């Protein structure tokens, strides 16, 4: 129903008016079938197409009227049975509707659309229910979407390019004297809050680990591309495999850190997202190892980079965990030999982890030679430019 | 109830039987009004569309679908000529990206690789990831942040895919996995990534000064498409 238009139906859902009035106007009924009655909804729907065909349903069929005309129109000759049509006619509402009928046409397109699908009473009930479900779903999503702004995820992603550069330098060159791994805290009511990564280079972020994981998966794809033959060969499935194995490795590394904290008796010291950030930094070293392996193959250079990268990761993780443990040791007492051994174990674990992440299938000798040749050719061409 | 539907379509048939059902649901007589009022169709006006408006009154198909080819072409031109500051790129649509992805798929099809599914899927996943990263960087409570909703991210990344389409077409001519095609891929990836990150930074003032943080994920995303072209 279009806004601003009067409801066409009268207050007479059962068409009792027709019983009060004499049946008449067959000519009108024939020429202009505009069904009004609520009960005649189906007929109304049928009417316009019927109009075109020149026949029409014995439209606004009130029960009694219709029942009365049933035998008469049995033969299907409704255009020829004005009596049945008149009986079915609804003079009370019929006449006023005619002037309004043209108005219905512009809006008719849209109205017709929805009445085809969810029509009538049940359709409206369904439509309203659907809308209420939709609104509830939207409210639910709004409440859940807060994860993008006020929460821990946003804290870990609030970075700047300077932070990224400094952090990568910290990860790559831990021997420089300028690093202390203490996070800066500011006092707020009820405790202290650590500054976000924007303001504190020691704060863990999730941007670098996610990018490192993504780079790692792509580098595995590039490695598969560069190696043809039975072991190599890039297919899109390579990316899926690398994503799942990389994500699983990240998850297991995070769980390892969590287990270490449990064994030390301080399970709640660090939220799990921060542990995920710390363990994700290992992917930076894995990417470096992979890149070297792509360029030079698994020779001395790769081993050197692997060893150095694992060492840097180990140093970073041990120092970070030490800070956390000493922070907690003020309130709890922590067995110092136990935590030394656990941290040593963590440091030693970085080496096989890095090797496993950066593993590539061994290249057959001929393919390795072609890869080397391609790389040399590329460097020559670049040198000539 | 199903008889209703049938009778709406075939009014000339079985009227007597259908009539009985028409008043079966008697509740909410008011609601009949909406439906049946709407059915006072312009039966005149000719053409074939019996119930949905006349044939000649319908809008052209592309207009109905919202695909505006001249606007897409102007946006394509502004991407290819690096004029990203213009008003063309202010409101984006999905028509251009879909056309570009189809072209990329056809370029791959010409060498026997059926990648339409991969391209569409990776575009969706990539733009979802990028939307997540960008919104996490900027947060969503700022009103400017609504420029970075998922739809805009997807459209923007789709438009910036254009250099990779060019590379895919170029790679048809070069030998596979050769140095020139890989170099062209690297160039196309950098071009596409730069375009995308510049567009993102222009769209949202919250990303001011963060262009390198935005550039890197874009590069990663387009590299995956380049990998699809190269193998």
XYZ file of N, CA and C in Angstrom, chain A residues 112-326:
645
model
N 3.562 -5.043 -6.567
C 3.362 -6.344 -7.178
C 4.530 -7.261 -6.917
N 5.700 -6.688 -6.882
C 6.901 -7.481 -6.633
C 6.777 -8.200 -5.314
N 6.476 -7.431 -4.274
C 6.522 -8.118 -2.994
C 5.307 -8.976 -2.787
N 4.208 -8.639 -3.417
C 3.055 -9.473 -3.174
C 3.207 -10.804 -3.868
N 4.095 -10.876 -4.788
C 4.266 -12.165 -5.434
C 4.965 -13.137 -4.505
N 5.852 -12.618 -3.668
C 6.685 -13.517 -2.888
C 6.082 -13.782 -1.525
N 5.920 -12.740 -0.742
C 5.382 -12.932 0.594
C 4.071 -12.199 0.645
N 3.038 -12.890 0.277
C 1.795 -12.166 0.098
C 0.824 -12.526 1.175
N -0.035 -11.616 1.429
C -1.146 -11.937 2.291
C -0.799 -11.897 3.744
N -1.666 -12.437 4.516
C -1.535 -12.365 5.968
C -0.304 -13.115 6.432
N -0.222 -14.342 6.003
C 0.914 -15.139 6.462
C 2.218 -14.523 5.973
N 2.148 -13.978 4.793
C 3.344 -13.350 4.269
C 3.772 -12.166 5.108
N 2.788 -11.400 5.526
C 3.139 -10.255 6.359
C 3.679 -10.692 7.698
N 3.087 -11.729 8.246
C 3.598 -12.226 9.516
C 5.039 -12.680 9.345
N 5.262 -13.400 8.259
C 6.621 -13.861 8.007
C 7.575 -12.706 7.827
N 7.092 -11.708 7.096
C 7.966 -10.563 6.830
C 8.328 -9.867 8.129
N 7.338 -9.700 8.997
C 7.636 -9.019 10.254
C 8.578 -9.836 11.115
N 8.356 -11.128 11.117
C 9.264 -11.970 11.894
C 10.672 -11.902 11.348
N 10.734 -11.928 10.023
C 12.052 -11.849 9.414
C 12.745 -10.550 9.781
N 11.969 -9.465 9.777
C 12.587 -8.182 10.124
C 13.052 -8.170 11.563
N 12.270 -8.785 12.441
C 12.707 -8.759 13.843
C 13.951 -9.619 14.022
N 14.018 -10.731 13.309
C 15.247 -11.538 13.388
C 16.432 -10.763 12.870
N 16.190 -10.051 11.772
C 17.279 -9.272 11.183
C 17.766 -8.222 12.154
N 16.815 -7.555 12.820
C 17.231 -6.507 13.758
C 17.997 -7.098 14.921
N 17.540 -8.261 15.378
C 18.278 -8.892 16.481
C 19.678 -9.289 16.039
N 19.763 -9.793 14.822
C 21.071 -10.168 14.329
C 21.987 -8.964 14.208
N 21.422 -7.867 13.723
C 22.247 -6.667 13.588
C 22.703 -6.162 14.936
N 21.819 -6.212 15.912
C 22.218 -5.749 17.248
C 23.328 -6.638 17.796
N 23.202 -7.921 17.553
C 24.241 -8.836 18.004
C 25.573 -8.508 17.350
N 25.539 -8.275 16.043
C 26.773 -7.992 15.337
C 27.376 -6.681 15.813
N 26.527 -5.708 16.081
C 27.056 -4.425 16.570
C 27.786 -4.632 17.885
N 27.216 -5.488 18.718
C 27.877 -5.665 20.011
C 29.194 -6.400 19.834
N 29.253 -7.295 18.860
C 30.482 -8.049 18.681
C 31.528 -7.273 17.915
N 31.092 -6.300 17.121
C 32.053 -5.593 16.275
C 32.949 -4.678 17.075
N 32.697 -4.545 18.343
C 33.589 -3.739 19.141
C 34.988 -4.275 19.173
N 35.198 -5.472 18.655
C 36.547 -6.005 18.705
C 37.485 -5.205 17.844
N 36.945 -4.440 16.903
C 37.840 -3.685 16.056
C 38.312 -2.413 16.702
N 37.593 -1.869 17.686
C 38.097 -0.596 18.153
C 38.514 -0.576 19.592
N 37.619 -0.865 20.557
C 38.066 -0.558 21.897
C 38.922 -1.605 22.558
N 39.172 -2.680 21.899
C 39.619 -3.858 22.643
C 41.096 -4.136 22.456
N 41.485 -5.308 22.890
C 42.892 -5.684 22.879
C 43.447 -5.741 21.467
N 42.642 -6.178 20.518
C 43.140 -6.260 19.149
C 43.529 -4.884 18.643
N 42.711 -3.905 18.935
C 43.047 -2.557 18.474
C 44.316 -2.071 19.139
N 44.468 -2.402 20.417
C 45.680 -1.989 21.123
C 46.911 -2.555 20.438
N 46.829 -3.814 20.050
C 48.003 -4.439 19.463
C 48.257 -4.017 18.030
N 47.282 -3.397 17.401
C 47.500 -2.971 16.021
C 47.752 -1.482 15.895
N 47.828 -0.761 17.022
C 48.001 0.684 16.879
C 49.484 0.972 16.757
N 49.944 0.990 15.552
C 51.367 1.076 15.253
C 51.636 2.273 14.363
N 52.885 2.574 14.241
C 53.328 3.577 13.283
C 54.496 2.980 12.510
N 54.824 3.536 11.361
C 55.962 2.985 10.608
C 57.276 3.041 11.388
N 57.445 4.067 12.216
C 58.686 4.142 12.993
C 58.773 2.987 13.965
N 57.629 2.673 14.575
C 57.618 1.550 15.503
C 58.028 0.279 14.783
N 57.468 0.077 13.588
C 57.759 -1.160 12.855
C 59.246 -1.252 12.555
N 59.804 -0.130 12.094
C 61.233 -0.163 11.763
C 62.081 -0.443 12.988
N 61.743 0.241 14.092
C 62.555 0.045 15.300
C 62.428 -1.374 15.824
N 61.228 -1.901 15.771
C 61.032 -3.251 16.288
C 61.775 -4.262 15.446
N 61.761 -4.067 14.123
C 62.481 -5.010 13.274
C 63.972 -4.940 13.549
N 64.462 -3.725 13.828
C 65.871 -3.595 14.181
C 66.171 -4.291 15.499
N 65.252 -4.163 16.428
C 65.399 -4.839 17.722
C 65.468 -6.346 17.537
N 64.620 -6.854 16.639
C 64.610 -8.293 16.431
C 65.859 -8.753 15.703
N 66.364 -7.919 14.821
C 67.488 -8.348 13.991
C 68.834 -8.109 14.660
N 68.899 -7.131 15.540
C 70.195 -6.783 16.115
C 70.076 -6.644 17.623
N 69.920 -7.743 18.333
C 69.729 -7.639 19.779
C 70.995 -7.296 20.538
N 72.124 -7.322 19.838
C 73.367 -7.067 20.545
C 73.615 -5.585 20.769
N 72.823 -4.741 20.080
C 73.012 -3.310 20.280
C 72.660 -2.949 21.715
N 73.373 -1.970 22.235
C 73.239 -1.700 23.660
C 71.977 -0.950 24.002
N 71.295 -0.480 23.000
C 70.226 0.466 23.313
C 68.925 -0.196 23.707
N 68.875 -1.530 23.684
C 67.584 -2.133 23.981
C 67.480 -2.506 25.442
N 66.464 -2.005 26.094
C 66.045 -2.708 27.291
C 64.600 -3.097 27.032
N 64.251 -4.212 27.521
C 62.974 -4.772 27.112
C 61.856 -4.418 28.061
N 62.062 -3.407 28.853
C 61.042 -3.053 29.833
C 59.941 -2.249 29.175
N 58.738 -2.657 29.424
C 57.605 -1.926 28.865
C 57.291 -0.748 29.758
N 56.973 0.353 29.157
C 56.630 1.543 29.920
C 55.188 1.451 30.374
N 54.993 1.804 31.599
C 53.635 1.724 32.141
C 53.209 3.101 32.592
N 51.940 3.338 32.520
C 51.439 4.580 33.099
C 50.423 4.219 34.154
N 50.398 5.021 35.156
C 49.495 4.719 36.258
C 48.104 5.199 35.910
N 47.189 4.309 35.996
C 45.799 4.746 35.926
C 45.119 4.223 37.171
N 43.915 4.616 37.348
C 43.194 4.192 38.552
C 43.070 2.672 38.548
N 43.423 2.104 39.653
C 43.253 0.663 39.762
C 44.426 -0.134 39.268
N 45.543 0.496 39.029
C 46.678 -0.304 38.583
C 47.468 0.449 37.539
N 48.146 -0.290 36.739
C 48.912 0.374 35.710
C 48.516 -0.206 34.362
N 48.774 0.573 33.339
C 48.429 0.147 31.990
C 49.659 0.373 31.147
N 49.978 -0.578 30.327
C 51.149 -0.419 29.483
C 50.838 0.455 28.284
N 51.839 1.201 27.869
C 51.632 2.076 26.728
C 51.499 1.251 25.460
N 50.734 1.763 24.495
C 50.554 0.998 23.263
C 51.799 1.059 22.386
N 51.839 0.248 21.361
C 53.039 0.180 20.527
C 53.442 1.512 19.911
N 52.457 2.378 19.657
C 52.826 3.670 19.109
C 53.862 4.401 19.947
N 53.735 4.244 21.266
C 54.541 5.065 22.163
C 55.654 4.288 22.840
N 55.691 3.000 22.610
C 56.639 2.202 23.374
C 57.123 1.074 22.481
N 58.418 1.069 22.199
C 58.893 0.082 21.251
C 58.922 -1.313 21.848
N 58.817 -1.399 23.151
C 58.859 -2.722 23.750
C 57.496 -3.373 23.854
N 56.463 -2.661 23.471
C 55.129 -3.246 23.554
C 54.949 -4.252 22.430
N 54.305 -5.364 22.701
C 54.097 -6.345 21.634
C 52.983 -5.883 20.713
N 53.151 -6.122 19.446
C 52.101 -5.771 18.501
C 51.768 -7.005 17.700
N 50.644 -6.961 17.043
C 50.244 -8.096 16.221
C 50.420 -7.842 14.734
N 50.763 -6.625 14.392
C 50.888 -6.299 12.963
C 52.086 -7.025 12.364
N 53.224 -6.945 13.055
C 54.421 -7.593 12.504
C 54.249 -9.107 12.404
N 53.723 -9.782 13.417
C 53.550 -11.229 13.256
C 52.604 -11.598 12.117
N 51.487 -10.855 11.972
C 50.556 -11.190 10.892
C 51.210 -10.977 9.538
N 51.908 -9.852 9.394
C 52.584 -9.607 8.117
C 53.679 -10.623 7.869
N 54.357 -11.019 8.957
C 55.427 -11.997 8.787
C 54.853 -13.343 8.368
N 53.726 -13.723 8.940
C 53.106 -14.979 8.551
C 52.660 -14.933 7.098
N 52.081 -13.812 6.690
C 51.627 -13.652 5.322
C 52.819 -13.712 4.357
N 53.887 -13.025 4.717
C 55.088 -13.056 3.877
C 55.652 -14.464 3.788
N 55.610 -15.140 4.927
C 56.113 -16.512 4.955
C 55.344 -17.398 3.978
N 54.017 -17.282 3.989
C 53.216 -18.104 3.080
C 53.521 -17.759 1.630
N 53.667 -16.477 1.345
C 53.966 -16.082 -0.030
C 55.344 -16.546 -0.454
N 56.302 -16.472 0.476
C 57.647 -16.919 0.113
C 57.658 -18.406 -0.180
N 56.854 -19.164 0.561
C 56.761 -20.588 0.239
C 56.180 -20.780 -1.154
N 55.214 -19.930 -1.499
C 54.665 -20.008 -2.847
C 55.697 -19.659 -3.893
N 56.472 -18.626 -3.631
C 57.515 -18.234 -4.593
C 58.548 -19.343 -4.715
N 58.874 -19.972 -3.604
C 59.832 -21.073 -3.659
C 59.287 -22.206 -4.511
N 58.002 -22.502 -4.328
C 57.415 -23.555 -5.141
C 57.405 -23.161 -6.611
N 57.210 -21.873 -6.866
C 57.194 -21.406 -8.251
C 58.555 -21.540 -8.891
N 59.592 -21.216 -8.104
C 60.930 -21.195 -8.681
C 61.464 -22.593 -8.915
N 60.877 -23.553 -8.269
C 61.375 -24.901 -8.444
C 60.383 -25.683 -9.261
N 60.760 -26.035 -10.440
C 59.873 -26.886 -11.215
C 60.308 -28.315 -11.001
N 59.543 -29.229 -11.487
C 59.941 -30.616 -11.283
C 58.991 -31.296 -10.333
N 59.253 -32.507 -10.005
C 58.298 -33.294 -9.221
C 58.111 -32.763 -7.811
N 59.151 -32.140 -7.252
C 59.001 -31.680 -5.885
C 58.404 -30.292 -5.793
N 58.629 -29.548 -6.814
C 58.180 -28.156 -6.744
C 56.925 -27.954 -7.553
N 56.830 -26.845 -8.187
C 55.648 -26.556 -8.972
C 54.593 -25.887 -8.115
N 54.284 -24.663 -8.438
C 53.302 -23.925 -7.638
C 51.910 -24.294 -8.099
N 51.075 -24.613 -7.135
C 49.660 -24.694 -7.439
C 48.993 -23.817 -6.404
N 47.797 -23.354 -6.622
C 47.153 -22.553 -5.576
C 47.044 -23.283 -4.254
N 47.017 -24.601 -4.320
C 46.923 -25.346 -3.063
C 48.156 -25.172 -2.201
N 49.273 -24.796 -2.845
C 50.473 -24.573 -2.050
C 50.232 -23.495 -1.011
N 49.540 -22.444 -1.435
C 49.271 -21.352 -0.499
C 48.409 -21.850 0.654
N 47.397 -22.658 0.330
C 46.527 -23.128 1.412
C 47.323 -23.968 2.404
N 48.186 -24.832 1.875
C 48.991 -25.660 2.780
C 49.895 -24.814 3.653
N 50.510 -23.813 3.038
C 51.442 -23.008 3.836
C 50.702 -22.195 4.879
N 49.515 -21.703 4.537
C 48.758 -20.936 5.532
C 48.395 -21.820 6.714
N 47.922 -23.017 6.431
C 47.506 -23.852 7.562
C 48.692 -24.322 8.375
N 49.799 -24.675 7.709
C 50.918 -25.144 8.524
C 51.543 -23.993 9.297
N 51.587 -22.812 8.685
C 52.133 -21.668 9.400
C 51.275 -21.268 10.588
N 49.968 -21.249 10.384
C 49.086 -20.879 11.494
C 49.178 -21.886 12.619
N 49.260 -23.155 12.259
C 49.370 -24.167 13.309
C 50.676 -24.019 14.071
N 51.743 -23.743 13.349
C 53.020 -23.563 14.034
C 52.949 -22.377 14.995
N 52.301 -21.305 14.551
C 52.171 -20.121 15.423
C 51.373 -20.480 16.670
N 50.287 -21.177 16.450
C 49.441 -21.548 17.582
C 50.198 -22.423 18.573
N 50.932 -23.387 18.048
C 51.657 -24.276 18.954
C 52.750 -23.528 19.703
N 53.382 -22.592 19.039
C 54.410 -21.811 19.709
C 53.810 -20.980 20.830
N 52.645 -20.390 20.568
C 51.956 -19.632 21.621
C 51.612 -20.529 22.794
N 51.110 -21.723 22.476
C 50.756 -22.636 23.557
C 51.990 -23.047 24.356
N 53.109 -23.157 23.660
C 54.332 -23.485 24.382
C 54.677 -22.407 25.395
N 54.554 -21.149 24.983
C 54.820 -20.063 25.917
C 53.844 -20.110 27.087
N 52.606 -20.410 26.781
C 51.607 -20.487 27.849
C 51.943 -21.617 28.821
N 52.393 -22.747 28.270
C 52.742 -23.876 29.123
C 53.913 -23.516 30.026
N 54.863 -22.785 29.470
C 56.004 -22.366 30.289
C 55.526 -21.517 31.457
N 54.613 -20.601 31.172
C 54.102 -19.762 32.258
C 53.357 -20.590 33.298
N 52.615 -21.575 32.836
C 51.922 -22.445 33.781
C 52.912 -23.174 34.664
N 53.979 -23.687 34.024
C 54.942 -24.448 34.804
C 55.638 -23.580 35.835
N 55.717 -22.304 35.529
C 56.325 -21.411 36.498
C 55.332 -20.954 37.551
N 54.080 -21.313 37.365
C 53.109 -20.949 38.367
C 52.481 -19.589 38.177
N 52.692 -18.963 37.044
C 52.116 -17.639 36.842
C 51.293 -17.602 35.553
N 50.241 -18.403 35.509
C 49.522 -18.520 34.239
C 48.880 -17.234 33.757
N 48.467 -16.378 34.671
C 47.731 -15.201 34.225
C 48.581 -13.987 33.981
N 49.895 -14.170 33.977
C 50.753 -12.989 33.943
C 50.627 -12.224 32.636
N 50.509 -12.951 31.553
C 50.518 -12.299 30.244
C 49.272 -12.749 29.490
N 48.523 -11.827 28.927
C 47.353 -12.256 28.142
C 47.785 -13.035 26.906
N 46.887 -13.858 26.452
C 47.259 -14.801 25.402
C 47.583 -14.078 24.099
N 46.955 -12.924 23.858
C 47.257 -12.186 22.625
C 48.698 -11.705 22.636
N 49.181 -11.306 23.809
C 50.574 -10.859 23.851
C 51.517 -12.025 23.658
N 51.144 -13.183 24.209
C 51.972 -14.362 23.971
C 51.987 -14.700 22.489
N 50.821 -14.522 21.833
C 50.775 -14.767 20.396
C 51.692 -13.796 19.664
N 51.717 -12.546 20.118
C 52.602 -11.565 19.489
C 54.064 -11.972 19.660
N 54.433 -12.353 20.875
C 55.835 -12.721 21.109
C 56.224 -13.917 20.256
N 55.356 -14.902 20.197
C 55.736 -16.085 19.433
C 55.678 -15.817 17.937
N 54.858 -14.854 17.509
C 54.789 -14.562 16.082
C 56.035 -13.915 15.537
N 56.826 -13.295 16.413
C 58.043 -12.674 15.915
C 59.027 -13.701 15.361
N 58.852 -14.951 15.708
C 59.742 -15.975 15.154
C 59.584 -16.100 13.657
N 58.437 -15.655 13.127
C 58.235 -15.761 11.685
C 59.102 -14.797 10.922
N 59.533 -13.737 11.586
C 60.421 -12.796 10.898
C 61.725 -13.499 10.550
N 62.267 -14.241 11.516
C 63.507 -14.974 11.258
C 63.276 -16.073 10.232
N 62.094 -16.712 10.294
C 61.806 -17.772 9.323
C 61.759 -17.211 7.916
N 61.171 -16.017 7.773
C 61.137 -15.386 6.445
C 62.541 -15.100 5.954
N 63.393 -14.634 6.861
C 64.771 -14.337 6.445
C 65.463 -15.611 5.967
N 65.295 -16.697 6.720
C 65.924 -17.962 6.313
C 65.399 -18.416 4.967
N 64.106 -18.296 4.767
C 63.509 -18.711 3.504
C 64.024 -17.884 2.353
N 64.131 -16.579 2.583
C 64.578 -15.703 1.505
C 65.988 -16.064 1.078
N 66.837 -16.316 2.076
C 68.206 -16.691 1.745
C 68.223 -18.013 0.994
N 67.375 -18.921 1.412
C 67.359 -20.213 0.755
C 66.888 -20.101 -0.686
N 65.980 -19.167 -0.922
C 65.500 -18.972 -2.279
C 66.591 -18.461 -3.180
N 67.407 -17.556 -2.618
C 68.402 -16.924 -3.472
C 69.614 -17.818 -3.666
N 70.078 -18.414 -2.595
C 71.328 -19.146 -2.726
C 71.209 -20.645 -2.518
N 70.020 -21.148 -2.252
C 69.967 -22.587 -2.009
C 70.457 -22.907 -0.615
N 70.346 -24.169 -0.232
C 70.616 -24.502 1.170
C 72.094 -24.772 1.387
N 72.840 -23.685 1.338
C 74.286 -23.834 1.526
C 74.738 -23.152 2.796
N 75.957 -22.636 2.754
C 76.527 -22.026 3.948
C 75.769 -20.784 4.356
N 75.389 -19.997 3.358
C 74.705 -18.735 3.665
C 73.421 -19.023 4.425
N 72.687 -20.047 3.950
C 71.438 -20.376 4.625
C 71.697 -20.788 6.053
N 72.706 -21.625 6.275
C 72.959 -22.074 7.635
C 73.360 -20.930 8.541
N 74.165 -20.026 7.992
C 74.561 -18.881 8.804
C 73.348 -18.040 9.187
N 72.491 -17.771 8.193
C 71.316 -16.944 8.482
C 70.380 -17.667 9.440
N 70.272 -18.981 9.261
C 69.408 -19.733 10.159
C 69.899 -19.618 11.592
N 71.184 -19.832 11.778
C 71.720 -19.804 13.131
C 71.551 -18.413 13.754
N 71.880 -17.405 12.961
C 71.782 -16.052 13.502
C 70.342 -15.679 13.810
N 69.438 -16.042 12.912
C 68.038 -15.702 13.128
C 67.474 -16.388 14.357
N 67.812 -17.664 14.514
C 67.303 -18.372 15.684
C 67.877 -17.780 16.962
N 69.147 -17.405 16.895
C 69.759 -16.805 18.070
C 69.065 -15.508 18.456
N 68.779 -14.698 17.467
C 68.081 -13.430 17.760
C 66.719 -13.685 18.368
N 65.983 -14.632 17.789
C 64.671 -14.958 18.357
C 64.796 -15.438 19.770
N 65.791 -16.290 20.006
C 65.964 -16.845 21.340
C 66.268 -15.741 22.343
N 67.163 -14.859 21.962
C 67.521 -13.769 22.865
C 66.291 -12.912 23.172
N 65.548 -12.599 22.137
C 64.376 -11.750 22.337
C 63.374 -12.398 23.272
N 63.084 -13.671 23.021
C 62.059 -14.324 23.834
C 62.519 -14.485 25.270
N 63.780 -14.855 25.435
C 64.262 -15.073 26.799
C 64.235 -13.769 27.582
N 64.702 -12.710 26.941
C 64.714 -11.429 27.686
C 63.311 -10.963 28.020
N 62.387 -11.145 27.057
C 61.012 -10.715 27.328
C 60.407 -11.530 28.455
N 60.605 -12.845 28.390
C 60.014 -13.682 29.418
C 60.626 -13.379 30.782
N 61.906 -13.061 30.760
C 62.565 -12.737 32.037
C 61.928 -11.508 32.664
N 61.661 -10.531 31.862
C 61.019 -9.319 32.399
C 59.685 -9.654 33.015
N 58.935 -10.499 32.277
C 57.611 -10.872 32.788
C 57.749 -11.609 34.104
N 58.704 -12.526 34.160
C 58.843 -13.343 35.357
C 59.280 -12.499 36.538
N 60.211 -11.591 36.304
C 60.653 -10.764 37.418
C 59.565 -9.834 37.892
